[in-house]
Coordinates of C-alpha atoms in Angstrom, one line a residue:
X186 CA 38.6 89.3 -10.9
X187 CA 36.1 88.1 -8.3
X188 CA 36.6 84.4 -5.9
X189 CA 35.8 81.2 -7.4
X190 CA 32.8 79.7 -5.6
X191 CA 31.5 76.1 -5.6
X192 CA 28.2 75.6 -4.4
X193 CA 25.3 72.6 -5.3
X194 CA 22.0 74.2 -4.8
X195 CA 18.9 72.5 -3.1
X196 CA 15.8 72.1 -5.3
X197 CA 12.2 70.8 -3.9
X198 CA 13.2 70.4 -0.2
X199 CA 11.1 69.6 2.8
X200 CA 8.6 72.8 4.4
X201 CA 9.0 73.4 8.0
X202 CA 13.0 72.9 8.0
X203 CA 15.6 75.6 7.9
X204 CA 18.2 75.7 5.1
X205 CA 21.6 75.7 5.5
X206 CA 24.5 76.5 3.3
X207 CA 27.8 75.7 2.6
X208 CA 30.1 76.8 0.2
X209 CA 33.5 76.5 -0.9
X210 CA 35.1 80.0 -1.5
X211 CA 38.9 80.6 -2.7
X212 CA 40.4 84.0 -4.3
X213 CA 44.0 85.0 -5.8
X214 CA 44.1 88.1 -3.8
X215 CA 46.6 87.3 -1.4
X216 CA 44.9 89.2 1.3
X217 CA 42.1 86.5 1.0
X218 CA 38.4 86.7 1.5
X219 CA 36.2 89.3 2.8
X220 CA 33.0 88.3 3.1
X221 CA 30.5 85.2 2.0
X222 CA 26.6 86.2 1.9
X223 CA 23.5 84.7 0.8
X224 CA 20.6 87.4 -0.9
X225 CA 17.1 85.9 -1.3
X226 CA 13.7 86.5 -1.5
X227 CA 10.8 84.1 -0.8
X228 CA 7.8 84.1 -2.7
X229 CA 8.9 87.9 -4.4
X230 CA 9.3 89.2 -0.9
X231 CA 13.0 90.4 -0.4
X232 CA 14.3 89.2 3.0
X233 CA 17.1 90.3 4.6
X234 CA 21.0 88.9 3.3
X235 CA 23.0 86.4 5.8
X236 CA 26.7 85.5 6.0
X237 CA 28.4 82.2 5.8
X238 CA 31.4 82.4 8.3
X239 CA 34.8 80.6 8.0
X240 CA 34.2 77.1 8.7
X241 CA 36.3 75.6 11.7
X242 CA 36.6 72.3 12.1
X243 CA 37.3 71.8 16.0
X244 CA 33.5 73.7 16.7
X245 CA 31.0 73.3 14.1
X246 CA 29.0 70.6 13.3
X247 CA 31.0 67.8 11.7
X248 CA 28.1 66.9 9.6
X249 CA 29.7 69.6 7.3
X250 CA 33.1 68.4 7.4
X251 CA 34.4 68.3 4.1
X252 CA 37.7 66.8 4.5
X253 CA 40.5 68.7 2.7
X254 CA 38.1 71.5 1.7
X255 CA 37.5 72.7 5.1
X256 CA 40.0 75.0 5.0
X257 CA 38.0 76.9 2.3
X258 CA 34.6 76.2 3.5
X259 CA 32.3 78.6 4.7
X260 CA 29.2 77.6 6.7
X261 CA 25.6 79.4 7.9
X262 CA 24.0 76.8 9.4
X263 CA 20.3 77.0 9.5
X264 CA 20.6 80.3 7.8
X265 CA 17.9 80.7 6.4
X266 CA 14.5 80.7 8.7
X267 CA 12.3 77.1 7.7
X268 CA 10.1 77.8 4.5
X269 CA 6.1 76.8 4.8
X270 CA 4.4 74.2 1.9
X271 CA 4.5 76.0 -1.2
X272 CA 6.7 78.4 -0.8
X273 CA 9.3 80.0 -3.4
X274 CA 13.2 81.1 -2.7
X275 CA 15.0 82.9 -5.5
X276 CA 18.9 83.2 -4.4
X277 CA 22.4 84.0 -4.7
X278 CA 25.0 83.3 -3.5
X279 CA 27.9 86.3 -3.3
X280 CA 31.4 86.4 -2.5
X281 CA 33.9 89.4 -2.5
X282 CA 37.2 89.5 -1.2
X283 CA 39.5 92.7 0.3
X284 CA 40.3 94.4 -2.6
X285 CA 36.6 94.8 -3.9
X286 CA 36.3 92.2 -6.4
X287 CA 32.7 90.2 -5.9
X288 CA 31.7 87.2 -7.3
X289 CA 28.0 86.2 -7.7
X290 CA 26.4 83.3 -8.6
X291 CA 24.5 81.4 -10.2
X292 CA 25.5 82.6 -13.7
X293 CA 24.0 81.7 -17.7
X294 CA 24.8 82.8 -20.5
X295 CA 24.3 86.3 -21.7
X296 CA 23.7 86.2 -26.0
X297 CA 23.2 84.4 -28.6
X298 CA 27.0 83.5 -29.3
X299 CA 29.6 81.5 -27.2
X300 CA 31.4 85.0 -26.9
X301 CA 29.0 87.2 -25.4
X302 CA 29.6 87.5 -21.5
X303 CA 27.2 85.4 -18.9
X304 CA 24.8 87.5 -16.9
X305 CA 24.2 86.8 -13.4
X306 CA 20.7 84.7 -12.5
X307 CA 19.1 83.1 -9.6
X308 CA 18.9 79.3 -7.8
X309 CA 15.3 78.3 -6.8
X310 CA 14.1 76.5 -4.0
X311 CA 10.3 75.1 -3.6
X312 CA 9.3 73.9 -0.1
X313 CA 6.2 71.3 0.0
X314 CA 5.0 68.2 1.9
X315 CA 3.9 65.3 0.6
X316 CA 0.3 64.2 0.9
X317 CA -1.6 61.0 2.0
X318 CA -0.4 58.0 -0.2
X319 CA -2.7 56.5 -2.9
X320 CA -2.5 53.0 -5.3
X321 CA -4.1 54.5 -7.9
X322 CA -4.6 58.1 -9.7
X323 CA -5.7 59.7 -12.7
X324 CA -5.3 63.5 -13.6
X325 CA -6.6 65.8 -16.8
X326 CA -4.3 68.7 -14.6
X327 CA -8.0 70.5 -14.7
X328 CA -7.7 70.9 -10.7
X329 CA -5.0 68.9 -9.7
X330 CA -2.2 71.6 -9.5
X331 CA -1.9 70.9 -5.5
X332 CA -1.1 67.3 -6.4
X333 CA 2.7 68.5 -7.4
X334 CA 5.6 70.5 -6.0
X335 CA 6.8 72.3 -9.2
X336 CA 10.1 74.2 -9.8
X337 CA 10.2 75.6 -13.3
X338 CA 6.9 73.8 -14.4
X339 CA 3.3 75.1 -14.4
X340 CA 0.1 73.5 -14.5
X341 CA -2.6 75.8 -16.9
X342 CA -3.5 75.9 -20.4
X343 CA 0.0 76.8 -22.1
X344 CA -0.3 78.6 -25.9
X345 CA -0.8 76.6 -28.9
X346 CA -3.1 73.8 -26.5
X347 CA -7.0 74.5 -25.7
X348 CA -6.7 72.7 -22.1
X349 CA -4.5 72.7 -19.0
X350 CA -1.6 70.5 -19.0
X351 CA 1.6 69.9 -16.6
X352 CA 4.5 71.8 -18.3
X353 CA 7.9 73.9 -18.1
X354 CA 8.5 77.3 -18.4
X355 CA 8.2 78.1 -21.9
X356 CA 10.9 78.4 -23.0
X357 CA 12.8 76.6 -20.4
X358 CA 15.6 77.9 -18.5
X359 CA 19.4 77.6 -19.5
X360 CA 21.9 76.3 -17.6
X361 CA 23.5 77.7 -14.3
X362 CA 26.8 77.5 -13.4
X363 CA 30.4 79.5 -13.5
X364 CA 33.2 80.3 -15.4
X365 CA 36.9 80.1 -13.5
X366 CA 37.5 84.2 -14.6
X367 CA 41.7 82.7 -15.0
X368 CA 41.4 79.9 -17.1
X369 CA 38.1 80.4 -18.3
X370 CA 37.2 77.0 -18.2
X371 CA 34.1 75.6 -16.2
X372 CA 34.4 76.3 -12.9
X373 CA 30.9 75.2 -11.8
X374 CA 28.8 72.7 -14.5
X375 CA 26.4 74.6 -16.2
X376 CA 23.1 72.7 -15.5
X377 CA 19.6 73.3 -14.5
X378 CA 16.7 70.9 -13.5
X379 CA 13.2 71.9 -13.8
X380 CA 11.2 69.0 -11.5
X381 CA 7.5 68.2 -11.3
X382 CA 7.1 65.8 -7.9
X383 CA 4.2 64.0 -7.3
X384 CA 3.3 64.6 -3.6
X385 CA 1.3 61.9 -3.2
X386 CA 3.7 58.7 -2.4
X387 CA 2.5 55.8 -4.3
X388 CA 1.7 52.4 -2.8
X389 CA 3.3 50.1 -5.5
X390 CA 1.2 47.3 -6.8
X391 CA 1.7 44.0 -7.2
X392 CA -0.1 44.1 -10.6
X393 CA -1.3 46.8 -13.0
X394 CA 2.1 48.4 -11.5
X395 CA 1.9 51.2 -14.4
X396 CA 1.8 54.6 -15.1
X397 CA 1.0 56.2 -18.8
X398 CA 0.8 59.6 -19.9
X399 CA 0.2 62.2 -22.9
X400 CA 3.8 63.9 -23.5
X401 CA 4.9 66.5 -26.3
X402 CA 8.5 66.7 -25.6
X403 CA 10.2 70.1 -27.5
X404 CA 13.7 70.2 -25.8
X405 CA 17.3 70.2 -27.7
X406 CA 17.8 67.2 -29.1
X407 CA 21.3 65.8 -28.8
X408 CA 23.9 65.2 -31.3
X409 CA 23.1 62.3 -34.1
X410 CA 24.4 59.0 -33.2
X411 CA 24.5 60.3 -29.2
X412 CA 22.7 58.6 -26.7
X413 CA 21.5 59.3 -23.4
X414 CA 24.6 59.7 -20.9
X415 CA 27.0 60.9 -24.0
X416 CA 28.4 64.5 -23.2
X417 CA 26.6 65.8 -27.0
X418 CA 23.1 64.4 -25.7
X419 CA 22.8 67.8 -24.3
X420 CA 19.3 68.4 -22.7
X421 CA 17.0 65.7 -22.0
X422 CA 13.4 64.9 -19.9
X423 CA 13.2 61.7 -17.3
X424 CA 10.8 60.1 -15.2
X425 CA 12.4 58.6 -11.7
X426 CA 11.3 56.9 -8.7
X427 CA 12.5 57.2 -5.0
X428 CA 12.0 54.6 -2.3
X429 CA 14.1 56.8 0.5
X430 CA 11.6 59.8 0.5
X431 CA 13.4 61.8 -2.1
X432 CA 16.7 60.8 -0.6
X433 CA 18.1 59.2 -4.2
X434 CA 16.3 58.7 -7.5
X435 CA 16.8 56.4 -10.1
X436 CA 15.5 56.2 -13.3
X437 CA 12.2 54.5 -15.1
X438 CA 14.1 53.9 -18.9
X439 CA 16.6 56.8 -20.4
X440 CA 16.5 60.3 -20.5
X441 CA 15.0 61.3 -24.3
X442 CA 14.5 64.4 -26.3
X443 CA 12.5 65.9 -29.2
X444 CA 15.0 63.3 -31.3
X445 CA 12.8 60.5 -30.2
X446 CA 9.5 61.6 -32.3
X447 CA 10.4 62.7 -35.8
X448 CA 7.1 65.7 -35.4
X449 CA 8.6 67.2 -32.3
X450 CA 12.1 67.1 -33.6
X451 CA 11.2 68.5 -36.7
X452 CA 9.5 71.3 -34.9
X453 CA 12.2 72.2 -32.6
X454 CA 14.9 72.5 -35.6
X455 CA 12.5 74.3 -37.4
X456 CA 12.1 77.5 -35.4
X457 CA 15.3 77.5 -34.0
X458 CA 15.9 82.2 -33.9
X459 CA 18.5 83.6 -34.5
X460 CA 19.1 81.0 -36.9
X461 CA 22.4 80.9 -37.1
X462 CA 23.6 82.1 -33.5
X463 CA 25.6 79.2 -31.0
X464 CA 22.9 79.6 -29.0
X465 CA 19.3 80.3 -30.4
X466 CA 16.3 79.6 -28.9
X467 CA 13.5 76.9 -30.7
X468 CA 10.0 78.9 -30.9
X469 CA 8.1 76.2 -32.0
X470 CA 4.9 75.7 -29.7
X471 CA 2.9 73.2 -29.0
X472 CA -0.5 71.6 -30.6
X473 CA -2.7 68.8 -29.8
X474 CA -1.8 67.0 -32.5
X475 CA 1.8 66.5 -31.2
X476 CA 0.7 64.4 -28.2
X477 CA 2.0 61.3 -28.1
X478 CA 1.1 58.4 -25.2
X479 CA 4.2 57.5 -23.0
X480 CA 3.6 54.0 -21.3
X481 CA 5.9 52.9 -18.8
X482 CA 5.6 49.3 -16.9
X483 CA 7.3 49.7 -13.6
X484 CA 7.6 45.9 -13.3
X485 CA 10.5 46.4 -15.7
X486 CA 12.3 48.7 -13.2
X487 CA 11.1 47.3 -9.9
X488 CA 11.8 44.1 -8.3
X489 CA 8.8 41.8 -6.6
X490 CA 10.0 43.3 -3.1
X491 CA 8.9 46.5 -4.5
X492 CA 5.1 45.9 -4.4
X493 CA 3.8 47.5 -1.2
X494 CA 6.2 50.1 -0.7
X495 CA 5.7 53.3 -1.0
X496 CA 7.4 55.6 -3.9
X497 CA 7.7 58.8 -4.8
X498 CA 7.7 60.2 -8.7
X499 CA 9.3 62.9 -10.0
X500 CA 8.8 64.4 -13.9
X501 CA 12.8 66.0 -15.0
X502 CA 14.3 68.4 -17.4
X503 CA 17.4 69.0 -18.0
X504 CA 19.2 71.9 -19.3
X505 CA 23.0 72.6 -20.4
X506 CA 24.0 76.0 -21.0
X507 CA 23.2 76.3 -24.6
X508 CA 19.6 76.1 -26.5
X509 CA 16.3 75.8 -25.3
X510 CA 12.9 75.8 -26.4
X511 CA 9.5 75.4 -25.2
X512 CA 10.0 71.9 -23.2
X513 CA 7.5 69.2 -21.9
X514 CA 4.1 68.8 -21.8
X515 CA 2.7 66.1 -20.1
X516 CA -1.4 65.4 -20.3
X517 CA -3.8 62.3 -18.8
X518 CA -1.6 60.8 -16.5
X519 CA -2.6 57.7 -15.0
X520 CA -0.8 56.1 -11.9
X521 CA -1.2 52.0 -11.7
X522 CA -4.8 52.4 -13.3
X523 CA -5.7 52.3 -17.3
X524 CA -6.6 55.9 -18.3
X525 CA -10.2 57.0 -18.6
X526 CA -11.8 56.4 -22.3
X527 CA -12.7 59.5 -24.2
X528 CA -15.5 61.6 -23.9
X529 CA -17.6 60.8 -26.7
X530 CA -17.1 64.3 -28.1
X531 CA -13.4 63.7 -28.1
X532 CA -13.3 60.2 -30.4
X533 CA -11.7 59.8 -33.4
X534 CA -13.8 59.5 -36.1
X535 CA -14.0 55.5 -37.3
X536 CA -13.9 56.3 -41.0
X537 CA -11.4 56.1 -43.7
X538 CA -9.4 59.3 -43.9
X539 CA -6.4 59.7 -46.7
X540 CA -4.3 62.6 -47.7
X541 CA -2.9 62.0 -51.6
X542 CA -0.1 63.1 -52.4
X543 CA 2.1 63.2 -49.4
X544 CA 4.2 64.8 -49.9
X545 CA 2.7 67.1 -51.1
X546 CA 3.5 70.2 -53.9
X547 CA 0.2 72.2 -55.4
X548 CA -2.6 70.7 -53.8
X549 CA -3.6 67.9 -51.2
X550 CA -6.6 65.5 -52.3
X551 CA -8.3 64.6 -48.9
X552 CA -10.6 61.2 -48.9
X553 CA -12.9 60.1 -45.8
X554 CA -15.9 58.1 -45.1
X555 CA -18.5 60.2 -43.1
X556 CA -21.6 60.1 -42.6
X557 CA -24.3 61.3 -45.0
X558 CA -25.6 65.2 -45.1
X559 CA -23.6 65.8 -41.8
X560 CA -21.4 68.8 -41.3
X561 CA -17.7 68.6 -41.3
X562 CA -15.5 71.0 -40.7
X563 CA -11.9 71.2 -42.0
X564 CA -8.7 72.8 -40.5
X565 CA -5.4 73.2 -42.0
X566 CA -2.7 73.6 -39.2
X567 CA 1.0 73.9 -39.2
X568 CA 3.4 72.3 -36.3
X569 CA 3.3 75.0 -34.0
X570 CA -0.7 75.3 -34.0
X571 CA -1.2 78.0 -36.3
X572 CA -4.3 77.7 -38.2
X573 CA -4.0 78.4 -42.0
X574 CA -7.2 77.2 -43.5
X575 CA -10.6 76.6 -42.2
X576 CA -14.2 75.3 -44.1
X577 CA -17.2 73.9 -43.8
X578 CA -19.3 72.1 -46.2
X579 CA -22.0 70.1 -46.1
X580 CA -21.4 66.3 -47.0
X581 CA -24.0 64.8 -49.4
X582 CA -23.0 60.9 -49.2
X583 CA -20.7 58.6 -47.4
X584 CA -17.5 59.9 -49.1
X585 CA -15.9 63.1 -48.9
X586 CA -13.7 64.1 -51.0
X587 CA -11.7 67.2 -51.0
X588 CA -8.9 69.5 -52.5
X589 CA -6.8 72.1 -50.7
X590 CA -4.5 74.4 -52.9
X591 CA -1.0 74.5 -51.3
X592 CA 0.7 76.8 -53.4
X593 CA 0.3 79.7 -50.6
X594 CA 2.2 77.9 -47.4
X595 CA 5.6 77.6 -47.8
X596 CA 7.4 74.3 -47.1
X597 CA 7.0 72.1 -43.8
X598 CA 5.0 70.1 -41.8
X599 CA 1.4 70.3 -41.4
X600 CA -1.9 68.7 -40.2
X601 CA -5.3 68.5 -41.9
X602 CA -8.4 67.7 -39.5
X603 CA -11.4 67.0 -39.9
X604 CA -14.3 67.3 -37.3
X605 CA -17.5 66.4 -37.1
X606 CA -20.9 65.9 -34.3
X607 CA -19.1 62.1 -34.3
X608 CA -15.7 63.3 -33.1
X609 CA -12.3 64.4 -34.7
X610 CA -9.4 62.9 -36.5
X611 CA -6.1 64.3 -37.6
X612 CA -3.0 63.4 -40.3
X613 CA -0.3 64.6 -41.1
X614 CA 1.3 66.2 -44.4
X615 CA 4.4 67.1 -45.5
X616 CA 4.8 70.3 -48.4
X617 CA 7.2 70.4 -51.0
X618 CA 8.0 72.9 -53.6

């Protein structure tokens, strides 16, 4: 077997800088260690590999001193050239020792079961700057993508939603980490963190000191009776602040999962494939009806000395090793300012709207105050956006009053909406057989 290797990768890191590295590298093989290299490639160029020599105390820079692991250390200081705004590193870090055996990591797992062997993966690093300051800011994501430095989130229109929204990799990446290959107990934690960072530092207010947002939140939800901070918690998504430029974070309220809205949990246990692997994957997507508004009042987190200063945000997932799904979504966020109303073809519709019986078996009666010889238009959907049903009739009074056979969808969640010239509403349903 290969070396051991503890390393903590960077993550969002500051353009025009070069990156060192330091590792900790130690091997069985009595003859010891060969060699310690990086391999990279920025922005899906391959560059040329570097070495991390022996680290010695008595001449390099004490800034890496590490105490009782020097002796294991091994250092490349500045090795890798300073990255520009925006750009991407993909990495690895490799070590192989005289008899041949090589270790590379970051690693994840390789199946569906706890048994099947991990495959080797990559670390990422984005570079950005942070733009001029602001008090106040709003953002559909329509063309505000520069606004963020993202590692392992996007801003477009993912599947399953009809506009662009902030969001992970769907479905999010597994943990990274390493197995000792003696024990085979963790050697490195098996974790990854996807990160959205607001590059605009925000001037904190004295009052109005908010920020709100449209979330749909499809990641693992942890063990019953866990809470956030329990090892069976397992992944979760965070919002945190930074008054030291990025130098430490700390939280707005817990970390939460899909557990914390019944929909999104429901959805994410739903599709979980292979179904009954130790580590499947949730394909449940997202739809608009999931969204669901996230208000946080930073005056709860901040003390009085906060208002003035400037703070950085930052939008978290995190990942263990084992199951993932489609993630977070996040929609209309509004910094320290109340979110633009609706368009007027977006508003609900202000009528009565009642689905009988819920739950439902054979049939669902639907019962809505409209407006007279207007048409309306009536969509059956299931959790993951999937449209099953679709009319239009032509109402003739101020009620309408409606019955959809069930007997072809099979057992779950769904939505029934209704649209018409005055806007759209939703509710949910629930089918039994």
């Amino acid at each position: 077997w290969g070396p051991v290797i503890e390393y903590y990768a960077p993550d969002i890191i500051p353009a025009g800088n070069a990156v060192s590295f330091l590792a900790n590298v130690e091997d069985d093989f009595e003859a010891g260690i060969d060699t310690v290299f990086v391999k990279y490639s920025v922005n899906g160029t391959a560059k040329s590999s570097f070495g991390l020599k022996k680290y010695n105390k008595n001449t390099d820079n004490p800034d890496f001193a590490q105490g009782g692991s020097d002796d294991i250390a091994y250092l490349a200081e500045e090795g890798m050239p300073a990255l520009n705004a925006g750009d991407r590193v993909l990495f690895q870090v490799v070590a192989r020792d005289k008899a041949g055996n090589e270790t590379v990591i970051p690693t994840t797992a390789g199946g569906t079961n706890f048994e099947d062997n991990n495959v080797t993966d990559f670390y990422e690093i984005s570079a950005t700057s942070l733009l001029e300051s602001t008090e106040k800011y709003f953002t559909n994501f329509d063309d505000s993508a520069d606004d963020f430095a993202l590692l392992g989130f996007d801003v477009n229109t993912p599947s399953g939603l009809s506009n662009n929204s902030l969001h992970t990799s769907s479905p999010y990446k597994n943990g990274l980490g390493l197995y000792d290959p003696v024990s085979g107990g963790t050697y490195l934690d098996f974790d990854y963190n996807a990160i959205a960072l607001f590059r605009r530092p925000i001037v904190v207010r004295a009052d109005t000191a908010t920020i709100s947002f449209d979330e749909i939140v499809l990641v693992e939800p942890g063990e019953d009776g866990s809470v956030w901070g329990d090892n069976d918690f397992w992944d979760y998504v965070i919002v945190e602040v930074s008054f030291n430029g990025g130098g430490s974070w700390f939280e707005l309220g817990d970390g939460y999962d899909s557990g914390s809205n019944a929909p999104w949990k429901t959805l994410f246990t739903s599709t979980l494939a292979p179904a009954n692997s130790d580590n499947p994957t949730s394909n449940g997507q997202p739809s608009t009806a999931l969204f669901k508004k996230h208000e946080i009042d930073l005056q709860d987190y901040l003390s009085d000395a906060a208002a003035g200063q400037e703070m950085l945000l930052r939008f978290r997932l995190f990942a263990d090793q084992w199951v993932n799904g489609a993630g977070w979504y996040i929609d209309n966020l509004a910094i320290q300012q109340p979110a633009p109303k609706a368009l007027a073809v977006e508003k609900t519709l202000p009528t009565r709207f009642i689905l009988s019986p819920n739950p439902a078996v054979d049939f669902i009666n639907v019962e809505a105050s409209v407006i007279a010889n207007e048409q309306i238009n009536i969509d059956v959907i299931d959790v993951q956006g999937r449209t099953y049903f679709k009319d239009k009739i032509q109402s003739s009074d101020n009620t309408l009053e409606y019955r959809f056979a069930t007997q072809d969808l099979k057992p779950g969640t769904y939505f029934i909406r209704l649209e018409t010239e005055n806007g759209v509403e939703t509710r949910r349903f629930v089918l039994r057989k």
